[in-house]
mmCIF file with all atom_site columns, C-alpha atoms in Angstrom:
data_model
loop_
_atom_site.group_PDB
_atom_site.id
_atom_site.type_symbol
_atom_site.label_atom_id
_atom_site.label_alt_id
_atom_site.label_comp_id
_atom_site.label_asym_id
_atom_site.label_entity_id
_atom_site.label_seq_id
_atom_site.pdbx_PDB_ins_code
_atom_site.Cartn_x
_atom_site.Cartn_y
_atom_site.Cartn_z
_atom_site.occupancy
_atom_site.B_iso_or_equiv
_atom_site.pdbx_formal_charge
_atom_site.auth_seq_id
_atom_site.auth_comp_id
_atom_site.auth_asym_id
_atom_site.auth_atom_id
_atom_site.pdbx_PDB_model_num
ATOM 1   C CA . MET A 1 1   ? -39.617  -65.926 0.148  1.00 54.00 ? 185 MET A CA 1
ATOM 2   C CA . ILE A 1 2   ? -42.057  -63.088 -0.520 1.00 55.00 ? 186 ILE A CA 1
ATOM 3   C CA . LYS A 1 3   ? -44.909  -65.096 0.998  1.00 51.00 ? 187 LYS A CA 1
ATOM 4   C CA . ALA A 1 4   ? -42.833  -65.727 4.105  1.00 50.00 ? 188 ALA A CA 1
ATOM 5   C CA . LEU A 1 5   ? -42.024  -62.048 4.502  1.00 45.00 ? 189 LEU A CA 1
ATOM 6   C CA . LEU A 1 6   ? -45.685  -61.145 4.058  1.00 47.00 ? 190 LEU A CA 1
ATOM 7   C CA . SER A 1 7   ? -46.692  -63.677 6.700  1.00 51.00 ? 191 SER A CA 1
ATOM 8   C CA . ILE A 1 8   ? -44.162  -62.240 9.143  1.00 46.00 ? 192 ILE A CA 1
ATOM 9   C CA . LEU A 1 9   ? -45.343  -58.696 8.437  1.00 44.00 ? 193 LEU A CA 1
ATOM 10  C CA . ILE A 1 10  ? -49.000  -59.629 8.958  1.00 45.00 ? 194 ILE A CA 1
ATOM 11  C CA . PHE A 1 11  ? -48.090  -61.385 12.216 1.00 46.00 ? 195 PHE A CA 1
ATOM 12  C CA . TYR A 1 12  ? -46.367  -58.296 13.612 1.00 46.00 ? 196 TYR A CA 1
ATOM 13  C CA . LEU A 1 13  ? -49.192  -56.005 12.502 1.00 44.00 ? 197 LEU A CA 1
ATOM 14  C CA . LEU A 1 14  ? -51.798  -58.165 14.219 1.00 45.00 ? 198 LEU A CA 1
ATOM 15  C CA . SER A 1 15  ? -49.631  -58.413 17.326 1.00 50.00 ? 199 SER A CA 1
ATOM 16  C CA . GLY A 1 16  ? -49.288  -54.620 17.390 1.00 48.00 ? 200 GLY A CA 1
ATOM 17  C CA . CYS A 1 17  ? -53.036  -54.096 17.061 1.00 43.00 ? 201 CYS A CA 1
ATOM 18  C CA . THR A 1 18  ? -53.665  -56.547 19.903 1.00 44.00 ? 202 THR A CA 1
ATOM 19  C CA . ALA A 1 19  ? -51.148  -54.786 22.140 1.00 43.00 ? 203 ALA A CA 1
ATOM 20  C CA . ILE A 1 20  ? -52.674  -51.391 21.423 1.00 44.00 ? 204 ILE A CA 1
ATOM 21  C CA . HIS A 1 21  ? -56.166  -52.716 22.142 1.00 47.00 ? 205 HIS A CA 1
ATOM 22  C CA . LYS A 1 22  ? -55.113  -54.288 25.449 1.00 50.00 ? 206 LYS A CA 1
ATOM 23  C CA . SER A 1 23  ? -53.340  -51.122 26.581 1.00 58.00 ? 207 SER A CA 1
ATOM 24  C CA . GLN A 1 24  ? -56.564  -49.092 26.655 1.00 65.00 ? 208 GLN A CA 1
ATOM 25  C CA . PRO A 1 25  ? -57.997  -49.034 30.203 1.00 73.00 ? 209 PRO A CA 1
ATOM 26  C CA . PRO A 1 26  ? -61.720  -49.739 30.716 1.00 84.00 ? 210 PRO A CA 1
ATOM 27  C CA . ILE A 1 27  ? -64.132  -46.829 31.066 1.00 87.00 ? 211 ILE A CA 1
ATOM 28  C CA . SER A 1 28  ? -65.385  -46.234 34.615 1.00 90.00 ? 212 SER A CA 1
ATOM 29  C CA . ILE A 1 29  ? -69.053  -45.232 34.956 1.00 93.00 ? 213 ILE A CA 1
ATOM 30  C CA . TYR A 1 30  ? -70.101  -43.332 38.101 1.00 90.00 ? 214 TYR A CA 1
ATOM 31  C CA . ASP A 1 31  ? -73.260  -42.256 39.859 1.00 85.00 ? 215 ASP A CA 1
ATOM 32  C CA . PHE A 1 32  ? -73.936  -41.257 43.479 1.00 81.00 ? 216 PHE A CA 1
ATOM 33  C CA . GLY A 1 33  ? -74.769  -44.798 44.565 1.00 77.00 ? 217 GLY A CA 1
ATOM 34  C CA . LEU A 1 34  ? -77.557  -45.853 46.907 1.00 69.00 ? 218 LEU A CA 1
ATOM 35  C CA . GLN A 1 35  ? -78.574  -43.087 49.277 1.00 66.00 ? 219 GLN A CA 1
ATOM 36  C CA . PRO A 1 36  ? -79.369  -43.933 52.910 1.00 56.00 ? 220 PRO A CA 1
ATOM 37  C CA . SER A 1 37  ? -82.594  -42.678 54.424 1.00 55.00 ? 221 SER A CA 1
ATOM 38  C CA . GLN A 1 38  ? -82.030  -39.304 56.070 1.00 52.00 ? 222 GLN A CA 1
ATOM 39  C CA . HIS A 1 39  ? -84.711  -39.625 58.768 1.00 47.00 ? 223 HIS A CA 1
ATOM 40  C CA . THR A 1 40  ? -86.373  -42.302 60.837 1.00 40.00 ? 224 THR A CA 1
ATOM 41  C CA . PRO A 1 41  ? -90.226  -42.261 60.940 1.00 41.00 ? 225 PRO A CA 1
ATOM 42  C CA . ASP A 1 42  ? -90.177  -40.505 64.354 1.00 43.00 ? 226 ASP A CA 1
ATOM 43  C CA . THR A 1 43  ? -87.876  -37.689 63.288 1.00 37.00 ? 227 THR A CA 1
ATOM 44  C CA . LEU A 1 44  ? -89.695  -37.358 59.993 1.00 39.00 ? 228 LEU A CA 1
ATOM 45  C CA . GLN A 1 45  ? -92.942  -36.570 61.814 1.00 43.00 ? 229 GLN A CA 1
ATOM 46  C CA . GLN A 1 46  ? -91.170  -33.806 63.698 1.00 40.00 ? 230 GLN A CA 1
ATOM 47  C CA . SER A 1 47  ? -89.628  -32.254 60.571 1.00 45.00 ? 231 SER A CA 1
ATOM 48  C CA . PRO A 1 48  ? -91.171  -29.056 59.173 1.00 47.00 ? 232 PRO A CA 1
ATOM 49  C CA . LYS A 1 49  ? -93.654  -29.732 56.391 1.00 47.00 ? 233 LYS A CA 1
ATOM 50  C CA . LEU A 1 50  ? -93.747  -27.709 53.208 1.00 43.00 ? 234 LEU A CA 1
ATOM 51  C CA . ARG A 1 51  ? -97.539  -28.317 53.125 1.00 57.00 ? 235 ARG A CA 1
ATOM 52  C CA . LYS A 1 52  ? -97.848  -27.618 49.378 1.00 75.00 ? 236 LYS A CA 1
ATOM 53  C CA . SER A 1 53  ? -97.382  -29.720 46.276 1.00 87.00 ? 237 SER A CA 1
ATOM 54  C CA . ILE A 1 54  ? -94.243  -28.845 44.335 1.00 90.00 ? 238 ILE A CA 1
ATOM 55  C CA . LEU A 1 55  ? -93.289  -29.580 40.766 1.00 92.00 ? 239 LEU A CA 1
ATOM 56  C CA . ILE A 1 56  ? -89.545  -30.280 40.739 1.00 93.00 ? 240 ILE A CA 1
ATOM 57  C CA . ALA A 1 57  ? -88.655  -29.357 37.164 1.00 94.00 ? 241 ALA A CA 1
ATOM 58  C CA . ASP A 1 58  ? -85.745  -31.068 35.448 1.00 95.00 ? 242 ASP A CA 1
ATOM 59  C CA . ALA A 1 59  ? -82.582  -29.139 36.255 1.00 97.00 ? 243 ALA A CA 1
ATOM 60  C CA . THR A 1 60  ? -80.891  -27.270 33.423 1.00 97.00 ? 244 THR A CA 1
ATOM 61  C CA . ALA A 1 61  ? -77.229  -26.506 32.706 1.00 97.00 ? 245 ALA A CA 1
ATOM 62  C CA . PRO A 1 62  ? -75.089  -24.677 30.131 1.00 96.00 ? 246 PRO A CA 1
ATOM 63  C CA . SER A 1 63  ? -74.209  -26.735 27.060 1.00 95.00 ? 247 SER A CA 1
ATOM 64  C CA . TRP A 1 64  ? -70.630  -27.467 28.202 1.00 94.00 ? 248 TRP A CA 1
ATOM 65  C CA . LEU A 1 65  ? -71.969  -29.106 31.376 1.00 95.00 ? 249 LEU A CA 1
ATOM 66  C CA . ASP A 1 66  ? -75.004  -30.841 29.874 1.00 95.00 ? 250 ASP A CA 1
ATOM 67  C CA . ASN A 1 67  ? -73.278  -34.171 29.168 1.00 96.00 ? 251 ASN A CA 1
ATOM 68  C CA . ASN A 1 68  ? -71.921  -37.261 30.941 1.00 96.00 ? 252 ASN A CA 1
ATOM 69  C CA . ALA A 1 69  ? -68.332  -36.036 31.230 1.00 97.00 ? 253 ALA A CA 1
ATOM 70  C CA . ILE A 1 70  ? -66.525  -35.443 34.529 1.00 98.00 ? 254 ILE A CA 1
ATOM 71  C CA . HIS A 1 71  ? -65.006  -31.979 34.191 1.00 98.00 ? 255 HIS A CA 1
ATOM 72  C CA . TYR A 1 72  ? -61.847  -30.599 35.803 1.00 97.00 ? 256 TYR A CA 1
ATOM 73  C CA . ARG A 1 73  ? -59.588  -27.538 35.624 1.00 97.00 ? 257 ARG A CA 1
ATOM 74  C CA . PHE A 1 74  ? -55.981  -26.770 36.540 1.00 97.00 ? 258 PHE A CA 1
ATOM 75  C CA . LEU A 1 75  ? -56.090  -23.606 38.651 1.00 96.00 ? 259 LEU A CA 1
ATOM 76  C CA . TYR A 1 76  ? -52.289  -23.487 38.830 1.00 94.00 ? 260 TYR A CA 1
ATOM 77  C CA . HIS A 1 77  ? -51.823  -23.695 35.049 1.00 89.00 ? 261 HIS A CA 1
ATOM 78  C CA . ASN A 1 78  ? -54.737  -22.392 32.952 1.00 90.00 ? 262 ASN A CA 1
ATOM 79  C CA . PRO A 1 79  ? -57.961  -22.022 34.947 1.00 91.00 ? 263 PRO A CA 1
ATOM 80  C CA . ALA A 1 80  ? -59.896  -20.790 31.921 1.00 92.00 ? 264 ALA A CA 1
ATOM 81  C CA . GLN A 1 81  ? -59.548  -24.159 30.176 1.00 94.00 ? 265 GLN A CA 1
ATOM 82  C CA . SER A 1 82  ? -61.838  -27.077 31.033 1.00 94.00 ? 266 SER A CA 1
ATOM 83  C CA . TYR A 1 83  ? -60.858  -30.725 30.605 1.00 96.00 ? 267 TYR A CA 1
ATOM 84  C CA . THR A 1 84  ? -62.735  -34.024 30.854 1.00 97.00 ? 268 THR A CA 1
ATOM 85  C CA . TYR A 1 85  ? -61.579  -37.461 31.968 1.00 97.00 ? 269 TYR A CA 1
ATOM 86  C CA . ALA A 1 86  ? -61.132  -39.787 28.981 1.00 94.00 ? 270 ALA A CA 1
ATOM 87  C CA . ASN A 1 87  ? -61.933  -43.040 30.802 1.00 95.00 ? 271 ASN A CA 1
ATOM 88  C CA . SER A 1 88  ? -64.384  -41.900 33.505 1.00 97.00 ? 272 SER A CA 1
ATOM 89  C CA . ARG A 1 89  ? -67.868  -40.510 33.111 1.00 97.00 ? 273 ARG A CA 1
ATOM 90  C CA . TRP A 1 90  ? -71.242  -40.140 34.800 1.00 97.00 ? 274 TRP A CA 1
ATOM 91  C CA . ILE A 1 91  ? -73.956  -42.704 34.189 1.00 96.00 ? 275 ILE A CA 1
ATOM 92  C CA . ALA A 1 92  ? -76.234  -39.769 33.240 1.00 96.00 ? 276 ALA A CA 1
ATOM 93  C CA . THR A 1 93  ? -75.858  -36.007 33.010 1.00 97.00 ? 277 THR A CA 1
ATOM 94  C CA . PRO A 1 94  ? -75.174  -34.214 36.316 1.00 97.00 ? 278 PRO A CA 1
ATOM 95  C CA . THR A 1 95  ? -78.508  -32.398 35.925 1.00 97.00 ? 279 THR A CA 1
ATOM 96  C CA . ALA A 1 96  ? -80.402  -35.706 35.707 1.00 96.00 ? 280 ALA A CA 1
ATOM 97  C CA . ILE A 1 97  ? -78.564  -37.174 38.704 1.00 96.00 ? 281 ILE A CA 1
ATOM 98  C CA . LEU A 1 98  ? -79.055  -34.024 40.772 1.00 96.00 ? 282 LEU A CA 1
ATOM 99  C CA . THR A 1 99  ? -82.747  -33.661 39.843 1.00 95.00 ? 283 THR A CA 1
ATOM 100 C CA . GLN A 1 100 ? -83.534  -37.174 41.028 1.00 94.00 ? 284 GLN A CA 1
ATOM 101 C CA . ARG A 1 101 ? -81.540  -36.653 44.217 1.00 94.00 ? 285 ARG A CA 1
ATOM 102 C CA . ILE A 1 102 ? -83.444  -33.426 44.994 1.00 94.00 ? 286 ILE A CA 1
ATOM 103 C CA . ARG A 1 103 ? -86.816  -35.099 44.415 1.00 92.00 ? 287 ARG A CA 1
ATOM 104 C CA . ASN A 1 104 ? -85.943  -38.061 46.607 1.00 91.00 ? 288 ASN A CA 1
ATOM 105 C CA . ARG A 1 105 ? -84.540  -35.937 49.404 1.00 91.00 ? 289 ARG A CA 1
ATOM 106 C CA . ILE A 1 106 ? -87.514  -33.565 49.533 1.00 89.00 ? 290 ILE A CA 1
ATOM 107 C CA . VAL A 1 107 ? -89.881  -36.531 49.762 1.00 85.00 ? 291 VAL A CA 1
ATOM 108 C CA . THR A 1 108 ? -87.729  -38.243 52.419 1.00 83.00 ? 292 THR A CA 1
ATOM 109 C CA . ASN A 1 109 ? -87.105  -35.139 54.530 1.00 79.00 ? 293 ASN A CA 1
ATOM 110 C CA . THR A 1 110 ? -90.429  -33.318 54.352 1.00 71.00 ? 294 THR A CA 1
ATOM 111 C CA . LYS A 1 111 ? -93.184  -35.811 53.406 1.00 64.00 ? 295 LYS A CA 1
ATOM 112 C CA . GLU A 1 112 ? -94.066  -33.258 50.755 1.00 64.00 ? 296 GLU A CA 1
ATOM 113 C CA . GLN A 1 113 ? -96.089  -34.151 47.677 1.00 75.00 ? 297 GLN A CA 1
ATOM 114 C CA . VAL A 1 114 ? -93.495  -33.894 44.927 1.00 82.00 ? 298 VAL A CA 1
ATOM 115 C CA . ILE A 1 115 ? -94.612  -33.752 41.301 1.00 77.00 ? 299 ILE A CA 1
ATOM 116 C CA . LYS A 1 116 ? -92.192  -34.491 38.467 1.00 71.00 ? 300 LYS A CA 1
ATOM 117 C CA . ASP A 1 117 ? -94.640  -34.198 35.552 1.00 68.00 ? 301 ASP A CA 1
ATOM 118 C CA . SER A 1 118 ? -97.175  -31.377 35.347 1.00 62.00 ? 302 SER A CA 1
ATOM 119 C CA . SER A 1 119 ? -99.378  -33.422 33.017 1.00 61.00 ? 303 SER A CA 1
ATOM 120 C CA . THR A 1 120 ? -100.154 -36.005 35.703 1.00 64.00 ? 304 THR A CA 1
ATOM 121 C CA . ALA A 1 121 ? -101.286 -33.791 38.594 1.00 69.00 ? 305 ALA A CA 1
ATOM 122 C CA . ARG A 1 122 ? -101.960 -30.223 39.616 1.00 79.00 ? 306 ARG A CA 1
ATOM 123 C CA . THR A 1 123 ? -99.309  -28.466 41.627 1.00 86.00 ? 307 THR A CA 1
ATOM 124 C CA . ASP A 1 124 ? -99.081  -25.286 43.674 1.00 89.00 ? 308 ASP A CA 1
ATOM 125 C CA . TYR A 1 125 ? -95.437  -24.354 43.149 1.00 92.00 ? 309 TYR A CA 1
ATOM 126 C CA . VAL A 1 126 ? -92.579  -25.032 40.768 1.00 94.00 ? 310 VAL A CA 1
ATOM 127 C CA . LEU A 1 127 ? -88.922  -25.346 41.721 1.00 96.00 ? 311 LEU A CA 1
ATOM 128 C CA . HIS A 1 128 ? -86.457  -24.557 38.920 1.00 97.00 ? 312 HIS A CA 1
ATOM 129 C CA . VAL A 1 129 ? -82.778  -25.414 39.354 1.00 97.00 ? 313 VAL A CA 1
ATOM 130 C CA . GLU A 1 130 ? -80.023  -24.103 37.077 1.00 98.00 ? 314 GLU A CA 1
ATOM 131 C CA . LEU A 1 131 ? -76.740  -25.942 37.549 1.00 98.00 ? 315 LEU A CA 1
ATOM 132 C CA . GLU A 1 132 ? -73.864  -23.525 36.951 1.00 97.00 ? 316 GLU A CA 1
ATOM 133 C CA . GLU A 1 133 ? -70.793  -25.431 38.150 1.00 97.00 ? 317 GLU A CA 1
ATOM 134 C CA . PHE A 1 134 ? -70.096  -29.107 38.802 1.00 98.00 ? 318 PHE A CA 1
ATOM 135 C CA . SER A 1 135 ? -66.354  -29.562 38.476 1.00 97.00 ? 319 SER A CA 1
ATOM 136 C CA . GLN A 1 136 ? -63.099  -30.664 40.051 1.00 98.00 ? 320 GLN A CA 1
ATOM 137 C CA . LEU A 1 137 ? -60.459  -27.963 40.479 1.00 98.00 ? 321 LEU A CA 1
ATOM 138 C CA . PHE A 1 138 ? -56.772  -28.780 40.868 1.00 98.00 ? 322 PHE A CA 1
ATOM 139 C CA . ASP A 1 139 ? -54.867  -26.385 43.142 1.00 97.00 ? 323 ASP A CA 1
ATOM 140 C CA . THR A 1 140 ? -51.691  -28.391 42.471 1.00 96.00 ? 324 THR A CA 1
ATOM 141 C CA . ILE A 1 141 ? -51.064  -31.606 40.589 1.00 94.00 ? 325 ILE A CA 1
ATOM 142 C CA . ASN A 1 142 ? -51.733  -33.627 43.769 1.00 96.00 ? 326 ASN A CA 1
ATOM 143 C CA . ASP A 1 143 ? -54.303  -31.420 45.504 1.00 97.00 ? 327 ASP A CA 1
ATOM 144 C CA . SER A 1 144 ? -57.859  -30.756 44.328 1.00 98.00 ? 328 SER A CA 1
ATOM 145 C CA . HIS A 1 145 ? -61.348  -29.819 45.437 1.00 98.00 ? 329 HIS A CA 1
ATOM 146 C CA . VAL A 1 146 ? -64.806  -29.831 43.854 1.00 98.00 ? 330 VAL A CA 1
ATOM 147 C CA . VAL A 1 147 ? -67.272  -27.008 43.396 1.00 98.00 ? 331 VAL A CA 1
ATOM 148 C CA . ILE A 1 148 ? -71.028  -27.171 42.886 1.00 98.00 ? 332 ILE A CA 1
ATOM 149 C CA . GLY A 1 149 ? -72.947  -24.019 42.054 1.00 98.00 ? 333 GLY A CA 1
ATOM 150 C CA . LEU A 1 150 ? -76.626  -23.654 41.239 1.00 98.00 ? 334 LEU A CA 1
ATOM 151 C CA . ARG A 1 151 ? -79.464  -21.141 41.207 1.00 98.00 ? 335 ARG A CA 1
ATOM 152 C CA . ALA A 1 152 ? -82.855  -22.143 42.618 1.00 98.00 ? 336 ALA A CA 1
ATOM 153 C CA . SER A 1 153 ? -86.071  -20.327 41.738 1.00 98.00 ? 337 SER A CA 1
ATOM 154 C CA . LEU A 1 154 ? -89.381  -20.917 43.500 1.00 96.00 ? 338 LEU A CA 1
ATOM 155 C CA . ILE A 1 155 ? -92.409  -19.940 41.417 1.00 96.00 ? 339 ILE A CA 1
ATOM 156 C CA . GLU A 1 156 ? -96.135  -19.903 42.185 1.00 93.00 ? 340 GLU A CA 1
ATOM 157 C CA . ARG A 1 157 ? -97.667  -22.069 39.479 1.00 89.00 ? 341 ARG A CA 1
ATOM 158 C CA . ASN A 1 158 ? -100.944 -20.265 38.740 1.00 88.00 ? 342 ASN A CA 1
ATOM 159 C CA . SER A 1 159 ? -99.709  -16.669 38.786 1.00 91.00 ? 343 SER A CA 1
ATOM 160 C CA . ARG A 1 160 ? -96.145  -17.487 37.649 1.00 92.00 ? 344 ARG A CA 1
ATOM 161 C CA . HIS A 1 161 ? -94.997  -15.098 40.333 1.00 95.00 ? 345 HIS A CA 1
ATOM 162 C CA . LEU A 1 162 ? -91.374  -15.508 41.450 1.00 96.00 ? 346 LEU A CA 1
ATOM 163 C CA . ILE A 1 163 ? -91.577  -16.070 45.193 1.00 95.00 ? 347 ILE A CA 1
ATOM 164 C CA . ALA A 1 164 ? -87.888  -16.467 45.933 1.00 97.00 ? 348 ALA A CA 1
ATOM 165 C CA . GLN A 1 165 ? -84.564  -17.048 44.234 1.00 98.00 ? 349 GLN A CA 1
ATOM 166 C CA . LYS A 1 166 ? -81.180  -17.940 45.669 1.00 98.00 ? 350 LYS A CA 1
ATOM 167 C CA . ASP A 1 167 ? -77.686  -18.887 44.490 1.00 98.00 ? 351 ASP A CA 1
ATOM 168 C CA . PHE A 1 168 ? -76.108  -21.864 46.248 1.00 98.00 ? 352 PHE A CA 1
ATOM 169 C CA . SER A 1 169 ? -72.431  -22.747 46.156 1.00 98.00 ? 353 SER A CA 1
ATOM 170 C CA . ILE A 1 170 ? -70.375  -25.300 47.990 1.00 97.00 ? 354 ILE A CA 1
ATOM 171 C CA . LYS A 1 171 ? -66.884  -26.737 47.697 1.00 96.00 ? 355 LYS A CA 1
ATOM 172 C CA . GLU A 1 172 ? -65.211  -29.751 49.253 1.00 98.00 ? 356 GLU A CA 1
ATOM 173 C CA . LYS A 1 173 ? -61.705  -31.218 49.191 1.00 98.00 ? 357 LYS A CA 1
ATOM 174 C CA . THR A 1 174 ? -61.310  -34.490 47.297 1.00 98.00 ? 358 THR A CA 1
ATOM 175 C CA . PRO A 1 175 ? -59.819  -37.542 49.060 1.00 97.00 ? 359 PRO A CA 1
ATOM 176 C CA . ALA A 1 176 ? -57.740  -38.209 45.919 1.00 97.00 ? 360 ALA A CA 1
ATOM 177 C CA . ALA A 1 177 ? -56.729  -36.039 42.979 1.00 96.00 ? 361 ALA A CA 1
ATOM 178 C CA . ASP A 1 178 ? -58.420  -38.218 40.375 1.00 97.00 ? 362 ASP A CA 1
ATOM 179 C CA . ALA A 1 179 ? -61.858  -39.010 38.923 1.00 97.00 ? 363 ALA A CA 1
ATOM 180 C CA . ALA A 1 180 ? -62.865  -41.324 41.771 1.00 97.00 ? 364 ALA A CA 1
ATOM 181 C CA . GLY A 1 181 ? -61.922  -38.662 44.301 1.00 97.00 ? 365 GLY A CA 1
ATOM 182 C CA . ALA A 1 182 ? -63.972  -36.092 42.390 1.00 98.00 ? 366 ALA A CA 1
ATOM 183 C CA . VAL A 1 183 ? -67.044  -38.353 42.393 1.00 97.00 ? 367 VAL A CA 1
ATOM 184 C CA . PHE A 1 184 ? -66.736  -38.984 46.138 1.00 97.00 ? 368 PHE A CA 1
ATOM 185 C CA . ALA A 1 185 ? -66.453  -35.273 46.936 1.00 98.00 ? 369 ALA A CA 1
ATOM 186 C CA . LEU A 1 186 ? -69.231  -34.239 44.522 1.00 97.00 ? 370 LEU A CA 1
ATOM 187 C CA . ASN A 1 187 ? -71.531  -36.793 46.148 1.00 96.00 ? 371 ASN A CA 1
ATOM 188 C CA . SER A 1 188 ? -70.800  -35.447 49.629 1.00 96.00 ? 372 SER A CA 1
ATOM 189 C CA . ALA A 1 189 ? -71.025  -31.798 48.546 1.00 97.00 ? 373 ALA A CA 1
ATOM 190 C CA . SER A 1 190 ? -74.347  -32.351 46.773 1.00 96.00 ? 374 SER A CA 1
ATOM 191 C CA . ASN A 1 191 ? -75.824  -33.789 49.972 1.00 95.00 ? 375 ASN A CA 1
ATOM 192 C CA . GLN A 1 192 ? -74.818  -30.688 51.907 1.00 96.00 ? 376 GLN A CA 1
ATOM 193 C CA . LEU A 1 193 ? -76.102  -28.375 49.196 1.00 97.00 ? 377 LEU A CA 1
ATOM 194 C CA . ILE A 1 194 ? -79.483  -30.132 49.009 1.00 96.00 ? 378 ILE A CA 1
ATOM 195 C CA . ASN A 1 195 ? -79.808  -29.826 52.795 1.00 95.00 ? 379 ASN A CA 1
ATOM 196 C CA . GLU A 1 196 ? -79.387  -26.058 52.393 1.00 97.00 ? 380 GLU A CA 1
ATOM 197 C CA . LEU A 1 197 ? -81.897  -26.062 49.536 1.00 96.00 ? 381 LEU A CA 1
ATOM 198 C CA . ILE A 1 198 ? -84.518  -27.871 51.634 1.00 94.00 ? 382 ILE A CA 1
ATOM 199 C CA . ASP A 1 199 ? -83.998  -25.477 54.561 1.00 94.00 ? 383 ASP A CA 1
ATOM 200 C CA . TRP A 1 200 ? -84.468  -22.558 52.153 1.00 95.00 ? 384 TRP A CA 1
ATOM 201 C CA . LEU A 1 201 ? -87.667  -24.065 50.715 1.00 92.00 ? 385 LEU A CA 1
ATOM 202 C CA . THR A 1 202 ? -89.083  -24.616 54.186 1.00 88.00 ? 386 THR A CA 1
ATOM 203 C CA . ILE A 1 203 ? -88.574  -20.932 54.968 1.00 91.00 ? 387 ILE A CA 1
ATOM 204 C CA . GLU A 1 204 ? -89.723  -19.483 51.646 1.00 92.00 ? 388 GLU A CA 1
ATOM 205 C CA . LEU A 1 205 ? -92.865  -21.524 50.966 1.00 86.00 ? 389 LEU A CA 1
ATOM 206 C CA . PRO A 1 206 ? -96.076  -19.966 52.317 1.00 81.00 ? 390 PRO A CA 1
ATOM 207 C CA . SER A 1 207 ? -97.466  -21.903 55.247 1.00 74.00 ? 391 SER A CA 1
ATOM 208 C CA . ASN A 1 208 ? -101.089 -21.751 54.092 1.00 63.00 ? 392 ASN A CA 1
#
């Protein structure tokens, strides 16, 4: 009798563990996907050239943002508190994803010589990027937008002279008030922000 009761108890415990395990949704991993070329060869030849080699340093971020989490806030409830999605995350940190996107876009849009490691080649200028905001903000439970904020600093390599510095900020409404909607909007907003960054570099870099 005791053995039978024990067998029944073990059966229900194992069944409960299996049910709990199956109830956990899979983790979704996001990046910005494959990026289409921004210019054809003809338009690329007509684009302004930066004419100098640039070291694109790895972007930095505050500790709370320097991870793979997708962050969001409830503006209508407690905007000072930051949350992260439990079952959705970036494939790498936002700084790593954004750094690679900036390097690729500068090469594609300007034919500039972009350096990512100062030990492999000499460079004339250094671009530092500090990511300050990369989050989804909920205005209501069903309505949200994303915000990207960063500070760019252009430095002459030899003299370490700060040539120019600018704060960039952009926001965009999400197509859905969830993690997938945040990723879509952050991808689109980052493209717009990098366009502004490239225009700024073209103006600020010395022409000779």
